[in-house]
Coordinates of C-alpha atoms and ligand atoms in Angstrom, one line a residue:
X23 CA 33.2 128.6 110.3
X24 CA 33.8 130.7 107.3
X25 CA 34.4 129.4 103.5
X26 CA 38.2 130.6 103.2
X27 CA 38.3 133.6 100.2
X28 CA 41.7 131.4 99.8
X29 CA 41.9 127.5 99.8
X30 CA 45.6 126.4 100.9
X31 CA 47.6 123.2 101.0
X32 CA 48.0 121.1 104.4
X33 CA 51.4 120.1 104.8
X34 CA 53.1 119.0 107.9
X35 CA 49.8 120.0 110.1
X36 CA 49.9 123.8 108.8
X37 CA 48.0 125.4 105.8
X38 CA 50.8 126.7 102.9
X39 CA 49.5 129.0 100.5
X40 CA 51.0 129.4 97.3
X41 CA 52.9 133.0 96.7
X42 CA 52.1 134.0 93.1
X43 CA 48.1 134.7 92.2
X44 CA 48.7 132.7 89.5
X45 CA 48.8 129.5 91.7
X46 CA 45.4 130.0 92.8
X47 CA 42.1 128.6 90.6
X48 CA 38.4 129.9 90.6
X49 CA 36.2 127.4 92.4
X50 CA 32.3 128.7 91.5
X51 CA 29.2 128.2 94.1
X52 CA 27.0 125.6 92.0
X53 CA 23.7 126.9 93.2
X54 CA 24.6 130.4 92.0
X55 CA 27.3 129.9 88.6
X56 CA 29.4 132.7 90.7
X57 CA 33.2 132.8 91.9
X58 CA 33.6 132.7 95.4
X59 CA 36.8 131.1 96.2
X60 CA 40.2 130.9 94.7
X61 CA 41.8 127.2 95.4
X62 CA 45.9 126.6 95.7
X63 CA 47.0 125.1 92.3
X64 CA 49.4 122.1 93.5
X65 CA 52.6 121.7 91.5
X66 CA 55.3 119.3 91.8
X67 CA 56.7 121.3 94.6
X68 CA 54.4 121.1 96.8
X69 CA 53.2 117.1 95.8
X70 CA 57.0 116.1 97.0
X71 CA 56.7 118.3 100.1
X72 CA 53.8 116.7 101.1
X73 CA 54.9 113.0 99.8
X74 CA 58.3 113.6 101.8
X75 CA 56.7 114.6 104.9
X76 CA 54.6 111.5 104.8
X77 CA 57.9 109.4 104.2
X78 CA 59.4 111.2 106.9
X79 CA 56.4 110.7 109.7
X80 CA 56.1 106.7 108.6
X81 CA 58.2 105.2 110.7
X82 CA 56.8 106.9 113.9
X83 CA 53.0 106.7 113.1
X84 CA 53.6 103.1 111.6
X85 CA 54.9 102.2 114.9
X86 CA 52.0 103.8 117.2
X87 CA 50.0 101.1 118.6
X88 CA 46.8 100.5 116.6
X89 CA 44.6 101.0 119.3
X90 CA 46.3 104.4 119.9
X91 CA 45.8 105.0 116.0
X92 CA 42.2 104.4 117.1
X93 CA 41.8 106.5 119.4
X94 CA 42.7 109.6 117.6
X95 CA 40.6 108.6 115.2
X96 CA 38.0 108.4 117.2
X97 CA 38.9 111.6 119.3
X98 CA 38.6 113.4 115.7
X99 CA 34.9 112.0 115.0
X100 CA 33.9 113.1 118.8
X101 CA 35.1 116.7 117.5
X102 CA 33.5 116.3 113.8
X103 CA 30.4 115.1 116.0
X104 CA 30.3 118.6 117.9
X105 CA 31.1 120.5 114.5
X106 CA 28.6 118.6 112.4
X107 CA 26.3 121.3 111.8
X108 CA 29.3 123.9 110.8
X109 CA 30.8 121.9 108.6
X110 CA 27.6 120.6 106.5
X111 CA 27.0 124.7 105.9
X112 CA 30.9 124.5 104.3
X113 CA 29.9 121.5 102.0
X114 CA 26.8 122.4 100.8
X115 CA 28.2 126.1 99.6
X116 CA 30.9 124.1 98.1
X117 CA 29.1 120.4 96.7
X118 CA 25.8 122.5 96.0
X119 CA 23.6 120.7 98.3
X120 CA 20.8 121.6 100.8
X121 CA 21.7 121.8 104.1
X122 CA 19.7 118.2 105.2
X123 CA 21.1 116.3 102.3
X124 CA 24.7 117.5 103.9
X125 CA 24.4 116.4 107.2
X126 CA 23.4 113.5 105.7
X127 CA 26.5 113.0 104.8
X128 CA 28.3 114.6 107.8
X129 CA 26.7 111.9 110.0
X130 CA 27.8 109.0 107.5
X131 CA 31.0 110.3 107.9
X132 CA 31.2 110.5 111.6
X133 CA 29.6 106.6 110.9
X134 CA 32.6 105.7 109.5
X135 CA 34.8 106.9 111.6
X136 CA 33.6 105.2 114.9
X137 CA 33.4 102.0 112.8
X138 CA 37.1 102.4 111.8
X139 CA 37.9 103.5 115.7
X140 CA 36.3 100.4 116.8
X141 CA 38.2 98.3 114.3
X142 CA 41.5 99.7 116.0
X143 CA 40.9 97.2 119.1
X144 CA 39.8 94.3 116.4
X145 CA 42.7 94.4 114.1
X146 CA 42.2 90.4 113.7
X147 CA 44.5 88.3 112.1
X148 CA 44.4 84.8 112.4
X149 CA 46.0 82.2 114.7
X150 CA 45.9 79.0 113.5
X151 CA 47.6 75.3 112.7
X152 CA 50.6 74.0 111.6
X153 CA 51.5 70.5 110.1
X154 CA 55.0 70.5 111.7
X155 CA 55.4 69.8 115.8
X156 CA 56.3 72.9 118.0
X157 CA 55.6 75.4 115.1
X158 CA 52.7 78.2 115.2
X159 CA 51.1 80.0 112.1
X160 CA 49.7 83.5 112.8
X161 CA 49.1 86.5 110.2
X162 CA 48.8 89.9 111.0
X163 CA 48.1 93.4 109.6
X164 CA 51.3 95.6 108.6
X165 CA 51.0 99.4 106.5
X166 CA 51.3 99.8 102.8
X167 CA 53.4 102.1 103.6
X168 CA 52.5 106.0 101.8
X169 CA 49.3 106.6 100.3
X170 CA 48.1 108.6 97.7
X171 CA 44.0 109.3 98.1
X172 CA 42.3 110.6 95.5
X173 CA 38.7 111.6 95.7
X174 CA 35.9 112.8 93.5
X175 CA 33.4 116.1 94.3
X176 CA 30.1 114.2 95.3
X177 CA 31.0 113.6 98.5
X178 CA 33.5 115.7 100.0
X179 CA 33.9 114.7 103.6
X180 CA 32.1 111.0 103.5
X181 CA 34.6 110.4 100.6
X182 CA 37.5 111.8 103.0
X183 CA 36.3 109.6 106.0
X184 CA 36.3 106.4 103.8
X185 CA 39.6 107.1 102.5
X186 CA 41.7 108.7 105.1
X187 CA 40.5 107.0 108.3
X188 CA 41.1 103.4 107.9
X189 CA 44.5 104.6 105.6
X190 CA 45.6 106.2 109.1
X191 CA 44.5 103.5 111.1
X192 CA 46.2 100.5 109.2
X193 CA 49.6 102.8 110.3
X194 CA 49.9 104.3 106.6
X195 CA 50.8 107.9 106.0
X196 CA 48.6 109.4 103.3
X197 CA 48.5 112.6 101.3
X198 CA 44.6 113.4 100.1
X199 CA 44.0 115.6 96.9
X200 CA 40.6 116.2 97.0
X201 CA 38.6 117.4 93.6
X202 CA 39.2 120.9 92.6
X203 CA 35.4 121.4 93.3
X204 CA 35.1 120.2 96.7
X205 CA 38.7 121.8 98.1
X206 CA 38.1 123.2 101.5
X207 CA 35.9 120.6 103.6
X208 CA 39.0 118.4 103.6
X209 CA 41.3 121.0 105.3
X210 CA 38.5 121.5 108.1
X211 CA 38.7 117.5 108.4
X212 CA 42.6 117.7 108.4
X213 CA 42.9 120.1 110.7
X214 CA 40.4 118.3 113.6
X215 CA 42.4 115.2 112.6
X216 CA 45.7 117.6 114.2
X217 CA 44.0 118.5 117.2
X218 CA 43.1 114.9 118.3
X219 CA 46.5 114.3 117.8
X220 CA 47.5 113.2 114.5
X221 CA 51.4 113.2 113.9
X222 CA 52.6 115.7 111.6
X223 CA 53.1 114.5 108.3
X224 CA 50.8 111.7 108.4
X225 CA 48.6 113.2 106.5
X226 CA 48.6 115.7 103.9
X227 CA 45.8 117.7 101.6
X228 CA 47.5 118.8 98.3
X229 CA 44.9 120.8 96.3
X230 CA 44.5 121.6 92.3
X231 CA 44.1 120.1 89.2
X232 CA 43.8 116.2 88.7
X233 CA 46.4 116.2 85.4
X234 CA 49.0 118.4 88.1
X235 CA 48.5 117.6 91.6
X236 CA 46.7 114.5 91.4
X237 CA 49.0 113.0 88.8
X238 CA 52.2 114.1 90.5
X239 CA 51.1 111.6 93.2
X240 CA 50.4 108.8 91.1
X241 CA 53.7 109.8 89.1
X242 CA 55.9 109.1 92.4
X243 CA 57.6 106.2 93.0
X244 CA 57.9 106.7 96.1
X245 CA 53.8 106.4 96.7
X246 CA 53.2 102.4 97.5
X247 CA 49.3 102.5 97.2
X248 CA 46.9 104.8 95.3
X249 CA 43.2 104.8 96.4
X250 CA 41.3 106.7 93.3
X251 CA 37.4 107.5 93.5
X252 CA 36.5 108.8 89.9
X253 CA 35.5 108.4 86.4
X254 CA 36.3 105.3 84.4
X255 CA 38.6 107.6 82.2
X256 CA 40.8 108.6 84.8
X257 CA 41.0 105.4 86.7
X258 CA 42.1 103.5 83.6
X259 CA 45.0 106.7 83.2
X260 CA 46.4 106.4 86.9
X261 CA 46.3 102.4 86.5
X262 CA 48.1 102.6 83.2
X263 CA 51.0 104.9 84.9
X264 CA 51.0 103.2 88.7
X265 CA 50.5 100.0 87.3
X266 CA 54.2 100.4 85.6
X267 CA 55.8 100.5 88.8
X268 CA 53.4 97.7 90.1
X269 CA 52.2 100.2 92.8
X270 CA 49.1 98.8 95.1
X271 CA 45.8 100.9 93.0
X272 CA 42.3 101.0 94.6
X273 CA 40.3 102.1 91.8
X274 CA 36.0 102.7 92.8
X275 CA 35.1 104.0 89.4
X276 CA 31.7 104.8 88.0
X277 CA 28.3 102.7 87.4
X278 CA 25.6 102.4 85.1
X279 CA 23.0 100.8 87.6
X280 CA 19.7 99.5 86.9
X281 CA 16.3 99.0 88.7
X282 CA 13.9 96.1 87.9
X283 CA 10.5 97.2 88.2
X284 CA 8.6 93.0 87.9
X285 CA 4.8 93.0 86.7
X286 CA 3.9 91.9 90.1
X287 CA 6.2 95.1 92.5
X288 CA 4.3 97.5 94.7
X289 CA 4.2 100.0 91.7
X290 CA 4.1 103.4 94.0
X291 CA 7.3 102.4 96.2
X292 CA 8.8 100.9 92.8
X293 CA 8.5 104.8 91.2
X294 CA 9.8 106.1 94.2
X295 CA 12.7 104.2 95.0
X296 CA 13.2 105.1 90.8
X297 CA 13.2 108.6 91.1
X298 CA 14.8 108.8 94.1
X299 CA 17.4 106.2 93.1
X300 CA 18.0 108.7 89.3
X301 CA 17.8 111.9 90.5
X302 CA 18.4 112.2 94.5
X303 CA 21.8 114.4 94.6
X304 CA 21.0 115.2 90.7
X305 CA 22.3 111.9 89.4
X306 CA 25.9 112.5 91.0
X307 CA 26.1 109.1 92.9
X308 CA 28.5 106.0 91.6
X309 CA 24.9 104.2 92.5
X310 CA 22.2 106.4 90.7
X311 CA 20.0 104.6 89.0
X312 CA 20.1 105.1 85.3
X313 CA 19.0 102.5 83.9
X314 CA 15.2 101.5 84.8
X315 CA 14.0 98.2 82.9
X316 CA 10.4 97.0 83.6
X317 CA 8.2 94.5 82.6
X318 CA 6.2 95.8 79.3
X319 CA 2.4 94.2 80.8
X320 CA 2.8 97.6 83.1
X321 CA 5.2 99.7 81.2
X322 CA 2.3 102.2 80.7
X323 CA 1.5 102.3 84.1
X324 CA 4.8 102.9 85.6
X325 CA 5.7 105.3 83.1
X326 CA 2.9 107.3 84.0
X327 CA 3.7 107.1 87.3
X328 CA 7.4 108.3 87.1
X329 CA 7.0 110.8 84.9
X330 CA 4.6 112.5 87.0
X331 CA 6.4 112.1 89.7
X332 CA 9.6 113.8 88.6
X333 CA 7.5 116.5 87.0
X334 CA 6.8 117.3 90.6
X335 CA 10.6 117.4 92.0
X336 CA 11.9 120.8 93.5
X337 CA 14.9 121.7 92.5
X338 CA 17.3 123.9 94.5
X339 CA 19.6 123.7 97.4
X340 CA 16.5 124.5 100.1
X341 CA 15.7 121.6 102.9
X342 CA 12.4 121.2 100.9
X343 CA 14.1 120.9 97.3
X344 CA 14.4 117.2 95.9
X345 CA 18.3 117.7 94.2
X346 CA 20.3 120.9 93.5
X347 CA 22.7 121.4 91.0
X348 CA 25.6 119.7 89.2
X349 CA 29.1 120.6 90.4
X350 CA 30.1 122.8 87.2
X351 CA 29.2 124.2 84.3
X352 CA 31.5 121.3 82.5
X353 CA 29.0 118.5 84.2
X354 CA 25.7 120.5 82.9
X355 CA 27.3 120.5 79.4
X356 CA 28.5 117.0 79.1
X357 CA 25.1 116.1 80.1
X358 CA 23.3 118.2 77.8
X359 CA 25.1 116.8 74.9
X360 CA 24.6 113.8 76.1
X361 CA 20.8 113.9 76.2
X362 CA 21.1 115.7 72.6
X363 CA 22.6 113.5 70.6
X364 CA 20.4 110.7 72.5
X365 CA 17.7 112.6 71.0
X366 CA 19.1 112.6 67.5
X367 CA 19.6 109.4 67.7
X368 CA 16.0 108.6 68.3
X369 CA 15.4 108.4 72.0
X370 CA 11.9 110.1 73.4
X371 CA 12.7 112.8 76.4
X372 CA 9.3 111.8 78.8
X373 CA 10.6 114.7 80.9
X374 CA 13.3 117.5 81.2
X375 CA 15.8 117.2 78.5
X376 CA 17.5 120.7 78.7
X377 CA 19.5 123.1 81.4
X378 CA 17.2 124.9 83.8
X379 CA 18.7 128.3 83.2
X380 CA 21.1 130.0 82.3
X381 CA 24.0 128.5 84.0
X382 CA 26.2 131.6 84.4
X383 CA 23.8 133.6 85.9
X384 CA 21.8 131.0 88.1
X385 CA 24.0 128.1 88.7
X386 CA 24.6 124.3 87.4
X387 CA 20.6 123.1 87.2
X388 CA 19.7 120.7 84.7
X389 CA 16.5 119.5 84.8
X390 CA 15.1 115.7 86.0
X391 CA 15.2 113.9 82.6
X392 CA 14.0 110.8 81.5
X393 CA 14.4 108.8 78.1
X394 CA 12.8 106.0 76.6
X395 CA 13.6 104.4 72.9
X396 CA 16.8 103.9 73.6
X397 CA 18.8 100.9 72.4
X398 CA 20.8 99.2 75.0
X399 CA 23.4 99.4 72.5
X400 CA 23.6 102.8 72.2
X401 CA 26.2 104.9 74.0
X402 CA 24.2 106.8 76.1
X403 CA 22.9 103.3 77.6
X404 CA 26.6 102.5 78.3
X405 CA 28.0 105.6 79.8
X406 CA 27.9 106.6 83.0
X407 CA 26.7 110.8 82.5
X408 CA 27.0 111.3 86.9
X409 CA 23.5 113.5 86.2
X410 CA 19.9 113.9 86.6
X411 CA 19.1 111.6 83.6
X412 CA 17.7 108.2 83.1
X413 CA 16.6 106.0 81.0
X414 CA 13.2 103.3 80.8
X415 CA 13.6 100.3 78.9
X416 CA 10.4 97.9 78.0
X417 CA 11.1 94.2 78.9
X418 CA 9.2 91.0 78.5
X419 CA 10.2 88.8 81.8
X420 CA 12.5 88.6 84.2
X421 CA 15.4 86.8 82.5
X422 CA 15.4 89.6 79.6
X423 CA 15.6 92.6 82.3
X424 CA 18.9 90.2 83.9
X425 CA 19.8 90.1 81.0
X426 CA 19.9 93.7 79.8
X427 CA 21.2 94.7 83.7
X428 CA 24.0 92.7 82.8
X429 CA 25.0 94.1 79.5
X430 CA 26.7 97.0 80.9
X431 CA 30.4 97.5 81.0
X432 CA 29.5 98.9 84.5
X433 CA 28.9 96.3 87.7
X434 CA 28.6 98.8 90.6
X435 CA 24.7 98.4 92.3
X436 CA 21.3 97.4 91.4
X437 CA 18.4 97.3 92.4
X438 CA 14.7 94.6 91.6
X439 CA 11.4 95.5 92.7
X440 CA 9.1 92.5 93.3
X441 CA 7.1 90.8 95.7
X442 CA 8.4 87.5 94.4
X443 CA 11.2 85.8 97.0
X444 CA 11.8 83.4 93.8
X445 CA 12.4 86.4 91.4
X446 CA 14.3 87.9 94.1
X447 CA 16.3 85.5 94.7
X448 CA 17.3 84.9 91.3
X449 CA 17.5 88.2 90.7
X450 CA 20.4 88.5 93.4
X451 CA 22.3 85.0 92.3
X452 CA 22.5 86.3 88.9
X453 CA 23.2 89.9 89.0
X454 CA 27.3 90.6 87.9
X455 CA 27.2 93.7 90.5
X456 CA 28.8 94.4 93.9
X457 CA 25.7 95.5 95.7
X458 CA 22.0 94.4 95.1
X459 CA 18.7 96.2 96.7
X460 CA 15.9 94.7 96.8
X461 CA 12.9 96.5 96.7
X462 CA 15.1 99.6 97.5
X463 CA 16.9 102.0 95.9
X464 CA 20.2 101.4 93.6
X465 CA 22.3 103.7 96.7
X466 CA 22.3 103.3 100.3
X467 CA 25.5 102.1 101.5
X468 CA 26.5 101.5 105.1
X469 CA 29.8 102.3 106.7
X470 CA 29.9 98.7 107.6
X471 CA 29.0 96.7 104.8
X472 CA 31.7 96.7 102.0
X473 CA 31.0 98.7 98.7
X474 CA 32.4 98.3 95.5
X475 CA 32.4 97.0 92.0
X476 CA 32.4 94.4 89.3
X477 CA 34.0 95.5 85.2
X478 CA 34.2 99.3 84.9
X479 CA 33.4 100.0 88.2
X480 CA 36.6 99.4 90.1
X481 CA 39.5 97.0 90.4
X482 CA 37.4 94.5 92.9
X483 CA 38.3 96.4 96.0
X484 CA 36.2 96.7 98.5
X485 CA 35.6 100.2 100.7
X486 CA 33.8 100.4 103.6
X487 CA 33.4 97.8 106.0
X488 CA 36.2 95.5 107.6
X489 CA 37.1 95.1 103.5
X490 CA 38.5 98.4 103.6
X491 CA 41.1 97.2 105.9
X492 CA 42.6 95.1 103.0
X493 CA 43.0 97.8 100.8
X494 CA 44.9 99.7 103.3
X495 CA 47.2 96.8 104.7
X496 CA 49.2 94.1 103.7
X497 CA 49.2 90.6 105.4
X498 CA 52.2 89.1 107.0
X499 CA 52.2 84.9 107.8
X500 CA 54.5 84.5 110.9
X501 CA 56.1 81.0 111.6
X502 CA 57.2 80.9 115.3
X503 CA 59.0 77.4 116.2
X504 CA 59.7 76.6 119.6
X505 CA 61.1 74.1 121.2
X506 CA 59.5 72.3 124.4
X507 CA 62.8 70.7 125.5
X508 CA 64.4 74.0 126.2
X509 CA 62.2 75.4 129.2
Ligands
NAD163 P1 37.3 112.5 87.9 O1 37.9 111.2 87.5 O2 37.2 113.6 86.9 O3 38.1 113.2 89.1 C1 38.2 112.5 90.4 C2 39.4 113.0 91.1 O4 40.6 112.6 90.3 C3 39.5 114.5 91.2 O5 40.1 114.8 92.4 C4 40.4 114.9 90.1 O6 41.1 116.1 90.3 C5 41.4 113.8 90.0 N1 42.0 113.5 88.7 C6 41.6 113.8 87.5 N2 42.5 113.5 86.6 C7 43.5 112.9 87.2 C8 44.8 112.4 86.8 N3 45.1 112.3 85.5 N4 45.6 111.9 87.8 C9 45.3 111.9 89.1 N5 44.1 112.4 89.5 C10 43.3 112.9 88.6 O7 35.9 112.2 88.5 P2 34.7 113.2 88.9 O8 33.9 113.6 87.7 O9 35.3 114.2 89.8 O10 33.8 112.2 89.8 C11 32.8 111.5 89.3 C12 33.1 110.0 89.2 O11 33.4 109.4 90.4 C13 32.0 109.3 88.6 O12 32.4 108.4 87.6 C14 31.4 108.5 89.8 O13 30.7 107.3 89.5 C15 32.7 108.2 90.5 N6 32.5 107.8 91.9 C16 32.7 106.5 92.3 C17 32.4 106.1 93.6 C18 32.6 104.7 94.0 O14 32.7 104.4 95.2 N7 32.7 103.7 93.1 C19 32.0 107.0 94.5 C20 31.8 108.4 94.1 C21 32.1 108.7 92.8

């Protein structure tokens, strides 16, 4: 499997390409800063194309048993399963990453879409009592109806197999715009999604810019649930203009997540879980940890300990490199402003600080950076920067570090080191986040837990997990009365 020279549309189960040159935009490799790909530039055309052929299939895919849903759904994995290795080469040319870290993904995204198979034959409801004689009370699971999924660059085809499979399989039709960064792993998925069987129309991949394509969606009244993965700043945008028509919105936004480091954690594993947990995929994770707050009696110590530890991370997209690049030149830039005007503003760079190279000619590296003297006040402690950059704050126990882990506009994950089960404990009970780790890293989600955030980071949805099956249907309470004279 080739990277396409040309990135189209999907519409109605075949690729459309856009006539005029002009409709195309440069997508850049991230590991080398050069143009290797021209992406279809979705207008309003093709959005109501692609919305109409998803109104148009509803009623038929809608009506397919779940458990046949289900089965194409898990007909597609089987086929993503064979292709694994194929694909991962197409998303880590496009999402900059080493080959390893991409299967990663691959194989949480065929995860996902065996849980969401399984689910098909589950589907519960619930059956249960009624106060008046020879009446039932059941619910069950009916479609939103059409969907608009919108997902961010990090991770192309998990993000595609959290949205799109259990959108599908609660009987919605859906139309995907992927980022503008990431544009061709979710044709590959779309198309394997055809050949298990998927009816046309019920889904769609518009590609382009988020203020065209992706807002053309959200625009639509005809578009009953919108499931957005992105930044704070956007999420609040599509909620402001799909709130108006009191549309359904998912929104799993960004996070500011911290990491505990107690006086009495397993120091070594603490670091490494840290760096790991701030600079594994260069930052670009909802979970990164960028905030690391630890007790000051061994401040010293673990600082050492980080810092040489990140002095010793490989950067590149080989197996053996720790992280690769950030997904544009506009990512290295925001972050190197960032970690500037930190700088001015007093905070220490213990490592990094700057670009790698010269982005143009040797792609989007910016190097492992960590701060200290930063107020918790300051901006750069409150905004999420989705790079390789964190920060180390001094506490003095462990009600000051839940403290300053709570004084985030973000609630997404965190993470405590300790050997304490009564810190621990505490720790978790207190925490205003929507995952904890403990003595682990602030990332590591599983297909069947449920993943989302608190504040900033999302509007209390859940994805993932059986949880995502509530985003993507609506309940209905049936009444059945019968009567037992009549048989
Ligand atoms: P982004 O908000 O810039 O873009 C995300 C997607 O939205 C892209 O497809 C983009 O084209 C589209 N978009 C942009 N403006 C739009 C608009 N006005 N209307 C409709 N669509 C629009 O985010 P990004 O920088 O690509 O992604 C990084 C962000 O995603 C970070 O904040 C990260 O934390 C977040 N993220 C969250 C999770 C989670 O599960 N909570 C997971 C991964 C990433």
């Amino acid at each position: 499997m080739n990277y396409l020279e040309k990135i189209p549309h999907w519409i109605n189960n075949e690729e459309v390409y856009p006539e005029k040159e002009k409709d195309f935009i440069p997508k850049f490799n991230p590991a080398t800063g050069k143009l290797f790909s021209l992406v279809a530039r979705g207008k309003k055309i093709e959005a109501d194309k692609a919305i109409s052929s998803a109104i148009k299939s509803f009623e038929n895919w809608s009506e397919t048993p779940v458990v046949k849903r289900a089965e194409i759904i898990r007909e597609a994995t089987q086929i993503i399963q064979k292709q694994k290795e194929e694909i991962a080469v197409l998303i880590a040319l496009e999402a900059g990453k080493s080959f390893k870290d991409s299967m990663g993904e691959m194989n949480a995204a065929i995860e996902m879409g065996f849980f969401v198979a399984g689910e098909g034959a589950r589907f519960y409801g619930k059956t249960t009592t009624s106060a008046i004689p020879h009446r039932s009370a059941m619910t069950m699971r009916q479609p939103v109806g059409i969907c608009a999924l919108i997902n961010p660059a990090n991770n192309p085809v998990a993000g595609f197999a959290w949205k799109v499979f259990p959108a599908l399989l609660c009987g919605n039709t859906a139309v995907l715009k992927p980022s503008e960064n990431t544009p061709y792993t979710s044709i590959v998925m779309a198309k394997i999604l055809k050949k298990a069987g998927l009816l046309s129309g019920a889904l769609s991949v518009i590609q382009g810019l988020g203020k065209e394509a992706g807002q053309y969606l959200i625009e639509d009244h005809r578009v009953d649930l919108i499931s957005f993965t992105g930044s704070v700043q956007t999420g609040k945008q599509i909620q402001q203009i799909a709130g108006k028509r009191l549309a359904k919105i998912c929104l799993e936004l960004g996070g500011k997540n911290a990491l505990i480091v107690c006086d009495d954690a397993n120091l070594e594993n603490a670091a490494e879980s840290a760096v790991l947990s701030a600079f594994s995929s260069a930052g670009q994770r909802c979970a990164s940890g960028s905030r690391i707050i630890v007790f000051d009696s061994i401040f010293e110590n673990f600082k050492k300990l980080i810092v040489e530890k990140t002095n010793k991370l490989k950067i590149g997209v080989k197996d053996d490199d720790n992280f690769g690049p950030l997904i544009s030149k506009n990512a290295v830039e925001k972050v190197r402003l960032a970690v500037n005007k930190a700088r001015s503003q007093g905070a220490k760079v213990l490592s990094g600080g700057q670009k790698f190279s010269d982005t143009d000619k040797f792609g989007y590296y910016f190097k492992p950076t960590i701060l200290e003297n930063v107020d918790p006040e300051n901006e750069i402690s409150k905004t999420e920067l989705f790079g390789p950059v964190t920060i180390l704050y001094k506490v003095k126990d462990l009600k000051e570090a839940i403290t300053l882990a709570n004084n985030s506009p973000f609630g997404l994950t965190a993470a405590i080191h300790t050997k304490s089960i009564n810190r621990a404990q505490v720790f978790q009970e207190q925490c205003r986040v929507g995952v904890v780790s403990i003595n682990g890293h602030t990332y590591g989600s599983e297909p069947h837990m449920p993943f989302g955030g608190l504040r900033n980071s999302g509007t209390g949805w859940r994805e993932a997990g059986t949880e995502a099956l509530d985003i993507y249907s609506e309940w209905k309470t049936i009444y059945t009365i019968h009567d037992p004279n009549n048989i």
